[in-house]
Coordinates of C-alpha atoms (C1' of nucleotides) in Angstrom, one line a residue:
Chain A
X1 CA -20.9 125.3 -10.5
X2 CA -19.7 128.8 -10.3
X3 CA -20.4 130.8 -13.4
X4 CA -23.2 132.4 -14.5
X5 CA -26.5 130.2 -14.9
X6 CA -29.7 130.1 -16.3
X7 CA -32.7 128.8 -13.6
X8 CA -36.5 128.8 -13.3
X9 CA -37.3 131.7 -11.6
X10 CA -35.7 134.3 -14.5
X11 CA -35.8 132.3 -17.3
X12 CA -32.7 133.4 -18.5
X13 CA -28.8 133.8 -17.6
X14 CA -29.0 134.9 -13.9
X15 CA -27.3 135.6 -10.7
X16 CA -24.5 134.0 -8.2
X17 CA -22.6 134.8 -5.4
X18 CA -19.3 136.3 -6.4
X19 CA -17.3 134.4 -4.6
X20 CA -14.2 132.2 -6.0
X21 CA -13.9 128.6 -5.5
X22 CA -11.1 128.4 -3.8
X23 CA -12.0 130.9 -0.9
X24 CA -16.0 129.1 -0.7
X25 CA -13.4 125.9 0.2
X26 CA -12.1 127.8 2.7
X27 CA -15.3 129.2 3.7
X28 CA -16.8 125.6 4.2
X29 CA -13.9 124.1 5.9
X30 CA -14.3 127.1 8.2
X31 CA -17.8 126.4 9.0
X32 CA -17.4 122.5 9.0
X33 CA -14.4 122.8 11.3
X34 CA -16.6 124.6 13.9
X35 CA -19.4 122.4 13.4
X36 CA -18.5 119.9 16.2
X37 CA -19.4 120.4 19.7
X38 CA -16.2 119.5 20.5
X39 CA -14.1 121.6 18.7
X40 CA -16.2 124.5 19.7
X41 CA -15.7 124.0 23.0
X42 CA -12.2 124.0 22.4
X43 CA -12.3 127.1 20.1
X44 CA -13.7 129.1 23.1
X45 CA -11.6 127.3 25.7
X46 CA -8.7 128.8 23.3
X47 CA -10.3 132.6 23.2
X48 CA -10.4 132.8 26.8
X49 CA -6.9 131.3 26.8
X50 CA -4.9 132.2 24.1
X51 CA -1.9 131.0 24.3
X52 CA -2.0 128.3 26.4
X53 CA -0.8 124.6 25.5
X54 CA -2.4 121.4 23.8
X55 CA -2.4 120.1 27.7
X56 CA -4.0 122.4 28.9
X57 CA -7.2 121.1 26.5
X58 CA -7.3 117.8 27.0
X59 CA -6.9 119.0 31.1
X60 CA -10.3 120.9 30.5
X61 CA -12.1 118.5 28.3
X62 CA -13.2 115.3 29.2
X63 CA -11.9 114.0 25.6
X64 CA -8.6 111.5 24.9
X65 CA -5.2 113.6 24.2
X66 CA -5.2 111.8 20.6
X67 CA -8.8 113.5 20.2
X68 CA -7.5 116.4 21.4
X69 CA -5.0 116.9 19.0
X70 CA -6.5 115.7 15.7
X71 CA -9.5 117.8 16.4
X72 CA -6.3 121.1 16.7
X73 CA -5.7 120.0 13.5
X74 CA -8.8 120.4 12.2
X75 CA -8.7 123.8 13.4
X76 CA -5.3 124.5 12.4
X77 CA -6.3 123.4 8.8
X78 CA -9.8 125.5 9.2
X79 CA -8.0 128.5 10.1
X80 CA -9.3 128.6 13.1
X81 CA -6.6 128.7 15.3
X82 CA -2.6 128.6 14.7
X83 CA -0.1 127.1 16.8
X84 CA 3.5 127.9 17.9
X85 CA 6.3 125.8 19.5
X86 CA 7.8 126.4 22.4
X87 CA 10.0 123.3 23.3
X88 CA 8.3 119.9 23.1
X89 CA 4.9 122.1 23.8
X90 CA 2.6 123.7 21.4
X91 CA 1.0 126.7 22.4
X92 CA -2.4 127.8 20.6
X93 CA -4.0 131.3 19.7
X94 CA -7.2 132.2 17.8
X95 CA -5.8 132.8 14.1
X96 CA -7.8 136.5 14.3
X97 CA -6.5 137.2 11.0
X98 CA -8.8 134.3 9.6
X99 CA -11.3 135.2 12.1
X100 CA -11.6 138.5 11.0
X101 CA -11.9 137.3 6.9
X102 CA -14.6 134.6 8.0
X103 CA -16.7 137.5 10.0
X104 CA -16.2 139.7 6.4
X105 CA -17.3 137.2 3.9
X106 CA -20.2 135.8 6.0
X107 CA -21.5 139.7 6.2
X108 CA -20.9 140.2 2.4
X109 CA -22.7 137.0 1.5
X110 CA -25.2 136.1 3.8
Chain B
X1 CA -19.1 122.4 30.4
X2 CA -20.5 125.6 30.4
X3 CA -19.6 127.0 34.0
X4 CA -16.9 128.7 35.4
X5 CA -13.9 126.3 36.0
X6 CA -9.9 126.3 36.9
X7 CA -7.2 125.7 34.6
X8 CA -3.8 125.6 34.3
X9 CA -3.2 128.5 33.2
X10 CA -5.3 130.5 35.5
X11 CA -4.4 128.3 38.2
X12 CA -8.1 129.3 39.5
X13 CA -11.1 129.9 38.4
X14 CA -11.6 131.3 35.9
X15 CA -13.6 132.7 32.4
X16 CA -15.4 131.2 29.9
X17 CA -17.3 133.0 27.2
X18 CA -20.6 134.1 28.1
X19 CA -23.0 131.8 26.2
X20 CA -25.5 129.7 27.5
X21 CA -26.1 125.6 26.2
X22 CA -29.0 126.6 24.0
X23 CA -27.6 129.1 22.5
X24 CA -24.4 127.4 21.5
X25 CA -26.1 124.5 20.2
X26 CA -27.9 126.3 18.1
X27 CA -24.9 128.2 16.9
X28 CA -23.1 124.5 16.7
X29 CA -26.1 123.4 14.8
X30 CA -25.6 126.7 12.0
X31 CA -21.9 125.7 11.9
X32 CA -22.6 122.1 11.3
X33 CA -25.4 123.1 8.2
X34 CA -23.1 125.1 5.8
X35 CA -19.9 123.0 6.6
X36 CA -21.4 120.7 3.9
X37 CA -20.2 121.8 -0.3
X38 CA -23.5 121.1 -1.1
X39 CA -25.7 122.8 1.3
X40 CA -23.6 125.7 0.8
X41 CA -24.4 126.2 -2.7
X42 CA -28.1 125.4 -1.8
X43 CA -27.6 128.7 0.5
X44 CA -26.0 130.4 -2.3
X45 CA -28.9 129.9 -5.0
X46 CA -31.5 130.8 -2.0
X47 CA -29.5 133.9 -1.2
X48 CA -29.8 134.7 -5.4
X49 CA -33.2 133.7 -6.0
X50 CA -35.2 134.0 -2.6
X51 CA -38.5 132.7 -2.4
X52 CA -38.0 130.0 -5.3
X53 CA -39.4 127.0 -4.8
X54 CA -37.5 122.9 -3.9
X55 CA -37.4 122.2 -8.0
X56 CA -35.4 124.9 -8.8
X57 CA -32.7 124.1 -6.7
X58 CA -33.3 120.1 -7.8
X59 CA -32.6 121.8 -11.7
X60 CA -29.6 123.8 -10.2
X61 CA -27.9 121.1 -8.5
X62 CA -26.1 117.8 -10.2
X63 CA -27.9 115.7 -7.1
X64 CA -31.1 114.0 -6.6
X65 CA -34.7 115.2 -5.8
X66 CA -34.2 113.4 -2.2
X67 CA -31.2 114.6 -1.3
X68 CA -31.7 118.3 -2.0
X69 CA -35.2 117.3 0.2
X70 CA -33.0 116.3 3.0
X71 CA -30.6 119.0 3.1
X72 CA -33.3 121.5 2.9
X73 CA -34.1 120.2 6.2
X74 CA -31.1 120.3 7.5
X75 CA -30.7 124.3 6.6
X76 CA -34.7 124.8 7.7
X77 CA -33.5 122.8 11.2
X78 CA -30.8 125.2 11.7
X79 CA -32.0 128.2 11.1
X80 CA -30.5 128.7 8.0
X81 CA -33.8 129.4 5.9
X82 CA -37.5 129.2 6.0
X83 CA -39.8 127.4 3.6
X84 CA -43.6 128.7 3.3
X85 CA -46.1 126.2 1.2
X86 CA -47.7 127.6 -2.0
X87 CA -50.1 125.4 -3.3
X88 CA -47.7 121.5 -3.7
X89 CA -45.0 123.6 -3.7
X90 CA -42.7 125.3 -0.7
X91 CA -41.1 128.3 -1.2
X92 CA -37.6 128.9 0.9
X93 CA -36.0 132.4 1.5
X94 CA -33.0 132.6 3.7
X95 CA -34.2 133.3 7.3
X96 CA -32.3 136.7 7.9
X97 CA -33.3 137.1 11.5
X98 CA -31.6 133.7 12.1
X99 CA -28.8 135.4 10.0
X100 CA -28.4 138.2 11.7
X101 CA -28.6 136.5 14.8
X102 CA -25.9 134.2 13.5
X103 CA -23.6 137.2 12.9
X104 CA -24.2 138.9 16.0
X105 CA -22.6 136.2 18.0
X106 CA -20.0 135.2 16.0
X107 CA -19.2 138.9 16.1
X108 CA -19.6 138.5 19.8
X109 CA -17.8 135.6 20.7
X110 CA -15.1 135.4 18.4
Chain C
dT1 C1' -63.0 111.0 -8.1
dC2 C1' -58.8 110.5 -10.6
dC3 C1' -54.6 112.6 -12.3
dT4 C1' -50.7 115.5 -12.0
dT5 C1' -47.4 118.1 -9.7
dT6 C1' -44.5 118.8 -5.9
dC7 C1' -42.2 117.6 -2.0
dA8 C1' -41.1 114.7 2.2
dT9 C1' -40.0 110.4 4.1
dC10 C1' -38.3 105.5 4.3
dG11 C1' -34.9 102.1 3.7
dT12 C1' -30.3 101.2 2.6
dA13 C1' -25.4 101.1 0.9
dA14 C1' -21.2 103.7 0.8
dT15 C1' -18.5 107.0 2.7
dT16 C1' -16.8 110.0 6.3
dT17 C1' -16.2 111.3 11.0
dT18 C1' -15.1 110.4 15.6
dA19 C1' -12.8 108.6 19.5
dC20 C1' -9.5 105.7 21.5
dG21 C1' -5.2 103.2 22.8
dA22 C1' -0.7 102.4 21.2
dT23 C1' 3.3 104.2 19.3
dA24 C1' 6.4 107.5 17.3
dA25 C1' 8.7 112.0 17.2
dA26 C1' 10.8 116.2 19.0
dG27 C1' 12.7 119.1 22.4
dA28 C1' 14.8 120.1 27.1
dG29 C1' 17.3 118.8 30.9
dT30 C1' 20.7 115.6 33.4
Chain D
dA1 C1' 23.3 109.0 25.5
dC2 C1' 19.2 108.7 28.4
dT3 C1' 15.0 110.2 30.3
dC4 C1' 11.0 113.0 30.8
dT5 C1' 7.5 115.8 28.9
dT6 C1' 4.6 117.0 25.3
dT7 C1' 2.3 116.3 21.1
dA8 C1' 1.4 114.1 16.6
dT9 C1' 0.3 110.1 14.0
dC10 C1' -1.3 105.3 13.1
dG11 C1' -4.6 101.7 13.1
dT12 C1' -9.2 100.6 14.0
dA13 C1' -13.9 100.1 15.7
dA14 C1' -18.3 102.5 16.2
dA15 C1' -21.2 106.1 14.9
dA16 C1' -22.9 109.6 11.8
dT17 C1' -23.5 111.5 7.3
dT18 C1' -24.5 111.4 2.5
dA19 C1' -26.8 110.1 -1.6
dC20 C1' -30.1 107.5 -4.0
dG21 C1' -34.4 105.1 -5.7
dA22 C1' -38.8 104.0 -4.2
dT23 C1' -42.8 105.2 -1.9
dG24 C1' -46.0 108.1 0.5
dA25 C1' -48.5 112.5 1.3
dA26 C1' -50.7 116.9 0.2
dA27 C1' -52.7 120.3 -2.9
dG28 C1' -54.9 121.7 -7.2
dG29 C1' -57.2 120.9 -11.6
dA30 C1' -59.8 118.1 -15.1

DNA sequence: TCCTTTCATCGTAATTTTACGATAAAGAGT
DNA sequence: ACTCTTTATCGTAAAATTACGATGAAAGGA
């Protein structure tokens, strides 16, 4: 769904974002992941406190620590954010790295 | 959810990002539209071929009449593009003011 | 007026997501 | 070894999303 196509509106071999497959994957998940009320409300409790701990989420949101966590996940696996250990704790940060590649690509294609 | 609070790790209160419930729905709401494959690529023709019209994209995709319908409205809902009727037809563009709106604030709050 | 074209909407089945309690796992301290 | 703290995972019920065919609505031409 990614190559070169013909449509209706040149009549002939036309057109398509250049952007791989595997990084419009990405891209979605990315987008997907940050389609949730919830998990956007975490994603901004986490830039306004990077660093702090999975607790300190469920603390703030009025949301199960089970809910808490898979929704990190989602994150995590978005991109969004990335976690370290620190002893039986996990402590969370914006991933700006990923941040920063999501802000590109959405100005190069959109 | 959206006013000042305490947390742990402030231990008072403390920041949140500067965005008002309206706005972040909204943004939610943009998220939520292109965190679907096929939607995506329904943005991806649009951006290509702006102004074509609901059949083009039905020839494009591998997915039925209805369904491209639906998630047309999705996208038009969020912001995402803008559909002007010519004649039986509807003609969509992407709706760069929403776009650029779009990238401001992730640009902003992320 | 009657077609034809184009698109939206309705109803519905299948799939996915979400949220929760319960339970497991992993590290730190005693 | 035992316990406490913290987080992840499992199982599951409820809700939302997705996709489709069928039908309806709206505009233009014969």
């Amino acid at each position: 769904m990614n190559e070169t196509i013909a449509c209706a509106i040149c009549s002939e071999a036309c057109c398509t974002l250049d952007i791989d497959g595997e990084s419009q994957e990405r891209l979605v998940r990315m987008f997907k992941a940050l389609g949730s009320p919830v998990r956007f409300e975490i994603m901004k409790f986490l830039v306004t406190h990077p660093g702090c701990i999975t607790g300190d989420i469920v603390e703030y949101l009025p949301v199960a620590q089970a809910t808490v966590s898979q929704h990190l996940k989602v994150l995590r696996e978005a991109g969004w954010v990335a976690g370290t250990t620190d002893g039986p704790a996990r402590c969370y940060c914006p991933d700006s790295e990923n941040i920063a590649w999501f802000r590109e690509i959405v100005g190069e294609i959109l």
